[in-house]
Tab-separated table of C-alpha atoms in Angstrom:
chain	number	residue	atom	x	y	z
A	1244	UNK	CA	143.883	-146.311	-56.559
A	1245	UNK	CA	147.187	-145.500	-54.831
A	1246	UNK	CA	147.183	-145.749	-51.037
A	1247	UNK	CA	150.074	-144.453	-48.893
A	1248	UNK	CA	150.202	-144.584	-45.048
A	1249	UNK	CA	150.779	-141.268	-43.284
A	1250	UNK	CA	154.190	-142.325	-41.925
A	1251	UNK	CA	155.514	-142.681	-45.472
A	1252	UNK	CA	153.612	-139.859	-47.116
A	1253	UNK	CA	154.513	-137.145	-44.619
A	1254	UNK	CA	158.187	-138.140	-44.547
A	1255	UNK	CA	158.530	-138.154	-48.312
A	1256	UNK	CA	160.468	-134.976	-49.133
A	1257	UNK	CA	160.219	-135.483	-52.884
A	1258	UNK	CA	156.425	-135.691	-53.023
A	1259	UNK	CA	155.693	-133.858	-56.282
A	1260	UNK	CA	151.906	-133.511	-56.291
A	1261	UNK	CA	150.554	-133.909	-52.724
A	1262	UNK	CA	147.308	-132.130	-53.643
A	1263	UNK	CA	146.380	-135.096	-55.823
A	1264	UNK	CA	145.903	-137.194	-52.680
A	1265	UNK	CA	142.888	-137.344	-50.377
A	1266	UNK	CA	143.659	-137.432	-46.653
A	1267	UNK	CA	141.416	-139.988	-44.903
A	1268	UNK	CA	141.262	-140.630	-41.164
A	1269	UNK	CA	141.440	-144.348	-40.325
A	1270	UNK	CA	141.288	-146.467	-37.171
A	1271	UNK	CA	143.774	-145.221	-34.591
A	1272	UNK	CA	147.030	-146.986	-33.856
A	1273	UNK	CA	147.097	-148.115	-30.232
A	1274	UNK	CA	150.234	-147.448	-28.195
A	1275	UNK	CA	151.168	-148.201	-24.608
A	1276	UNK	CA	153.821	-145.829	-23.198
A	1277	UNK	CA	156.221	-147.846	-21.036
A	1278	UNK	CA	156.869	-146.045	-17.764
A	1279	UNK	CA	160.471	-145.597	-16.662
A	1280	UNK	CA	159.408	-146.854	-13.232
A	1281	UNK	CA	158.504	-150.294	-14.611
A	1282	UNK	CA	161.397	-152.698	-14.249
A	1283	UNK	CA	159.308	-155.856	-14.555
A	1284	UNK	CA	155.765	-156.921	-15.406
A	1285	UNK	CA	154.735	-156.838	-11.731
A	1286	UNK	CA	155.505	-153.098	-11.687
A	1287	UNK	CA	153.053	-152.627	-14.557
A	1288	UNK	CA	150.399	-154.697	-12.768
A	1289	UNK	CA	150.857	-152.737	-9.548
A	1290	UNK	CA	150.327	-149.484	-11.464
A	1291	UNK	CA	146.813	-150.612	-12.420
A	1292	UNK	CA	143.719	-149.813	-10.401
A	1293	UNK	CA	142.168	-152.678	-8.441
A	1294	UNK	CA	139.539	-153.520	-11.088
A	1295	UNK	CA	142.064	-153.934	-13.889
A	1296	UNK	CA	144.643	-155.600	-11.685
A	1297	UNK	CA	142.085	-158.320	-10.915
A	1298	UNK	CA	141.562	-158.784	-14.659
A	1299	UNK	CA	145.267	-159.480	-15.117
A	1300	UNK	CA	145.186	-162.054	-12.310
A	1301	UNK	CA	142.181	-163.691	-13.983
A	1302	UNK	CA	144.005	-163.825	-17.341
A	1303	UNK	CA	146.989	-165.625	-15.831
A	1304	UNK	CA	144.739	-168.006	-13.917
A	1305	UNK	CA	142.907	-169.006	-17.119
A	1306	UNK	CA	146.118	-169.316	-19.126
A	1307	UNK	CA	148.175	-170.965	-16.402
A	1308	UNK	CA	148.358	-174.313	-18.230
A	1309	UNK	CA	149.668	-172.786	-21.458
A	1310	UNK	CA	153.236	-173.465	-22.500
A	1311	UNK	CA	154.766	-170.429	-24.210
A	1312	UNK	CA	157.827	-170.962	-26.374
A	1313	UNK	CA	159.933	-168.743	-28.641
A	1314	UNK	CA	159.763	-170.481	-32.006
A	1315	UNK	CA	162.902	-171.358	-33.950
A	1316	UNK	CA	163.202	-171.669	-37.716
A	1317	UNK	CA	162.728	-175.436	-37.433
A	1318	UNK	CA	159.587	-174.829	-35.345
A	1319	UNK	CA	158.209	-172.527	-38.032
A	1320	UNK	CA	158.703	-175.300	-40.559
A	1321	UNK	CA	157.102	-177.898	-38.282
A	1322	UNK	CA	154.028	-175.759	-37.534
A	1323	UNK	CA	153.807	-174.109	-40.965
A	1324	UNK	CA	150.172	-175.089	-41.642
A	1325	UNK	CA	149.042	-174.346	-38.082
A	1326	UNK	CA	150.536	-170.848	-38.152
A	1327	UNK	CA	148.752	-169.977	-41.385
A	1328	UNK	CA	145.433	-171.412	-40.197
A	1329	UNK	CA	145.602	-169.521	-36.882
A	1330	UNK	CA	146.447	-166.266	-38.652
A	1331	UNK	CA	143.592	-166.794	-41.132
A	1332	UNK	CA	141.212	-167.141	-38.177
A	1333	UNK	CA	142.062	-163.590	-37.140
A	1334	UNK	CA	141.866	-162.161	-40.650
A	1335	UNK	CA	138.458	-163.742	-41.247
A	1336	UNK	CA	137.029	-161.570	-38.465
A	1337	UNK	CA	138.158	-158.322	-40.106
A	1338	UNK	CA	135.608	-156.385	-42.135
A	1339	UNK	CA	138.268	-155.345	-44.623
A	1340	UNK	CA	140.457	-158.012	-46.134
A	1341	UNK	CA	143.298	-157.511	-48.564
A	1342	UNK	CA	145.787	-159.985	-49.922
A	1343	UNK	CA	146.227	-162.984	-47.603
A	1344	UNK	CA	149.415	-162.645	-45.577
A	1345	UNK	CA	151.727	-165.644	-45.965
A	1346	UNK	CA	153.119	-166.585	-42.552
A	1347	UNK	CA	156.023	-168.415	-44.217
A	1348	UNK	CA	157.674	-164.988	-44.409
A	1349	UNK	CA	158.403	-165.365	-40.677
A	1350	UNK	CA	161.274	-167.673	-41.598
A	1351	UNK	CA	162.922	-164.952	-43.692
A	1352	UNK	CA	162.376	-162.453	-40.899
A	1353	UNK	CA	164.099	-164.709	-38.357
A	1354	UNK	CA	166.986	-165.340	-40.738
A	1355	UNK	CA	167.573	-161.669	-41.495
A	1356	UNK	CA	166.463	-159.689	-38.444
A	1357	UNK	CA	167.659	-160.423	-34.919
A	1358	UNK	CA	164.993	-158.093	-33.521
A	1359	UNK	CA	162.096	-160.261	-34.757
A	1360	UNK	CA	160.536	-162.973	-32.572
A	1361	UNK	CA	157.658	-165.439	-32.905
A	1362	UNK	CA	156.082	-167.014	-29.818
A	1363	UNK	CA	153.958	-170.144	-29.805
A	1364	UNK	CA	151.243	-170.821	-27.225
A	1365	UNK	CA	150.738	-174.549	-26.680
A	1366	UNK	CA	148.192	-176.705	-24.916
A	1367	UNK	CA	149.249	-180.369	-24.597
A	1368	UNK	CA	151.772	-180.012	-27.441
A	1369	UNK	CA	149.162	-178.470	-29.740
A	1370	UNK	CA	149.815	-174.960	-31.082
A	1371	UNK	CA	146.649	-172.974	-30.344
A	1372	UNK	CA	147.942	-169.431	-30.732
A	1373	UNK	CA	150.985	-167.428	-31.744
A	1374	UNK	CA	152.252	-163.869	-31.596
A	1375	UNK	CA	155.044	-161.994	-33.327
A	1376	UNK	CA	157.052	-159.024	-32.096
A	1377	UNK	CA	159.817	-156.825	-33.378
A	1378	UNK	CA	161.486	-153.669	-32.173
A	1379	UNK	CA	163.054	-150.621	-33.751
A	1380	UNK	CA	164.854	-147.972	-31.723
A	1381	UNK	CA	162.602	-147.162	-28.739
A	1382	UNK	CA	159.493	-148.870	-30.123
A	1383	UNK	CA	158.367	-152.443	-29.566
A	1384	UNK	CA	155.752	-153.699	-32.056
A	1385	UNK	CA	153.198	-156.459	-31.502
A	1386	UNK	CA	151.422	-157.009	-34.818
A	1387	UNK	CA	150.784	-160.404	-36.420
A	1388	UNK	CA	148.935	-162.896	-34.216
A	1389	UNK	CA	147.012	-166.124	-34.718
A	1390	UNK	CA	144.327	-167.558	-32.433
A	1391	UNK	CA	142.139	-170.625	-32.130
A	1392	UNK	CA	138.923	-168.800	-31.252
A	1393	UNK	CA	137.237	-171.957	-30.001
A	1394	UNK	CA	139.746	-171.878	-27.112
A	1395	UNK	CA	140.287	-168.129	-26.866
A	1396	UNK	CA	137.800	-167.416	-24.082
A	1397	UNK	CA	138.625	-170.508	-22.041
A	1398	UNK	CA	142.359	-169.816	-21.947
A	1399	UNK	CA	142.302	-166.014	-22.372
A	1400	UNK	CA	144.634	-166.399	-25.357
A	1401	UNK	CA	144.481	-162.889	-26.787
A	1402	UNK	CA	144.665	-161.269	-23.369
A	1403	UNK	CA	147.724	-163.366	-22.505
A	1404	UNK	CA	149.389	-162.331	-25.778
A	1405	UNK	CA	148.909	-158.677	-24.834
A	1406	UNK	CA	150.351	-159.309	-21.365
A	1407	UNK	CA	153.380	-161.119	-22.782
A	1408	UNK	CA	153.992	-158.251	-25.217
A	1409	UNK	CA	153.900	-155.771	-22.344
A	1410	UNK	CA	156.301	-157.915	-20.315
A	1411	UNK	CA	158.738	-158.176	-23.233
A	1412	UNK	CA	158.609	-154.430	-23.868
A	1413	UNK	CA	159.484	-153.705	-20.253
A	1414	UNK	CA	162.288	-156.272	-20.188
A	1415	UNK	CA	163.753	-154.868	-23.417
A	1416	UNK	CA	163.678	-151.319	-22.001
A	1417	UNK	CA	161.525	-149.870	-24.780
A	1418	UNK	CA	159.607	-146.616	-24.454
A	1419	UNK	CA	156.524	-147.555	-26.452
A	1420	UNK	CA	154.608	-150.720	-27.237
A	1421	UNK	CA	152.727	-150.435	-30.538
A	1422	UNK	CA	149.700	-152.750	-30.670
A	1423	UNK	CA	148.317	-151.878	-34.107
A	1424	UNK	CA	144.838	-150.734	-35.120
A	1425	UNK	CA	142.310	-153.430	-34.202
A	1426	UNK	CA	140.260	-153.972	-31.005
A	1427	UNK	CA	141.008	-150.437	-29.814
A	1428	UNK	CA	138.624	-150.334	-26.876
A	1429	UNK	CA	139.758	-153.755	-25.700
A	1430	UNK	CA	143.431	-152.756	-25.835
A	1431	UNK	CA	142.701	-149.597	-23.866
A	1432	UNK	CA	141.831	-151.901	-20.928
A	1433	UNK	CA	145.574	-152.614	-20.812
A	1434	UNK	CA	146.528	-148.927	-20.900
A	1435	UNK	CA	146.970	-148.438	-24.643
A	1436	UNK	CA	146.074	-144.993	-25.940
A	1437	UNK	CA	145.069	-144.032	-29.491
A	1438	UNK	CA	147.245	-142.184	-31.962
A	1439	UNK	CA	145.277	-140.519	-34.751
A	1440	UNK	CA	146.166	-142.077	-38.090
A	1441	UNK	CA	145.514	-141.334	-41.743
A	1442	UNK	CA	146.073	-142.722	-45.183
A	1443	UNK	CA	146.562	-140.727	-48.366
A	1444	UNK	CA	144.525	-141.930	-51.325
A	1445	UNK	CA	144.946	-141.026	-54.972
A	1446	UNK	CA	142.251	-141.994	-57.488
A	1447	UNK	CA	143.740	-142.090	-60.961
A	1448	UNK	CA	140.372	-141.805	-62.686
A	1449	UNK	CA	139.577	-138.063	-62.551
A	1450	UNK	CA	135.817	-138.512	-62.952
A	1451	UNK	CA	135.678	-141.085	-60.157
A	1452	UNK	CA	137.862	-138.870	-58.002
A	1453	UNK	CA	135.510	-135.914	-58.522
A	1454	UNK	CA	132.496	-137.842	-57.244
A	1455	UNK	CA	134.169	-139.879	-54.492
A	1456	UNK	CA	136.491	-137.291	-52.945
A	1457	UNK	CA	133.801	-135.369	-50.978
A	1458	UNK	CA	132.496	-138.639	-49.523
A	1459	UNK	CA	135.942	-140.039	-48.676
A	1460	UNK	CA	137.016	-136.854	-46.888
A	1461	UNK	CA	134.101	-137.267	-44.460
A	1462	UNK	CA	134.934	-140.846	-43.484
A	1463	UNK	CA	135.682	-141.332	-39.784
A	1464	UNK	CA	136.588	-144.456	-37.801
A	1465	UNK	CA	133.926	-145.932	-35.547
A	1466	UNK	CA	133.777	-144.285	-32.131
A	1467	UNK	CA	134.636	-146.314	-29.035
A	1468	UNK	CA	135.043	-145.868	-25.262
A	1469	UNK	CA	138.539	-145.177	-23.986
A	1470	UNK	CA	139.350	-147.037	-20.769
A	1471	UNK	CA	141.741	-145.660	-18.143
A	1472	UNK	CA	143.127	-148.606	-16.129
A	1473	UNK	CA	145.966	-146.902	-14.263
A	1474	UNK	CA	145.808	-145.451	-10.782
A	1475	UNK	CA	147.328	-142.277	-12.179
A	1476	UNK	CA	148.625	-140.986	-15.490
A	1477	UNK	CA	151.922	-142.685	-16.338
């Protein structure tokens, strides 16, 4: 099997045999457009309807005792095992699992890319969650996270990560915050909207391709309910 994401496949001008690939719809990428009228996180909160604004207040109340710190290279070394364990917690909940991502790569990212950041979430000097962010042009990406799920509900860890990502996007004057493809309905509570996504799959075995192609073309991501938290369209 050869699998190519749509962003690479459709931009490849030298694609020689595109008809050999099967186009498959996958879970949507979630994106929050950052309004030009938002100069700080409070502006975002004030743009929400009362119901969702109260949810934000609740998140910050639950997570009030957290200490959030941008991690340095020495911090990454110190918390190496914790970072990997927290990330593995998240991966273990996914239905599809590929090769285990090695969080040690964060050190190389920090050394080579000034637009990459890792944030640690601490409770009494214990790392209980982390998030990573990077930006390119007008887009701010929030992708790799790690969470201690035994404390997630009590301290609203994941919700606080989403809020911090929104705050950082606004402060860095980006136009879009890209959240990735998981927990779509949950992320829509924060204003994220779906962007239809595909992969292109090539099956090298012609007999297998003949039998599987009709089935693969019919695959659709699981449906979910889109939430609309803003007072008006941003």
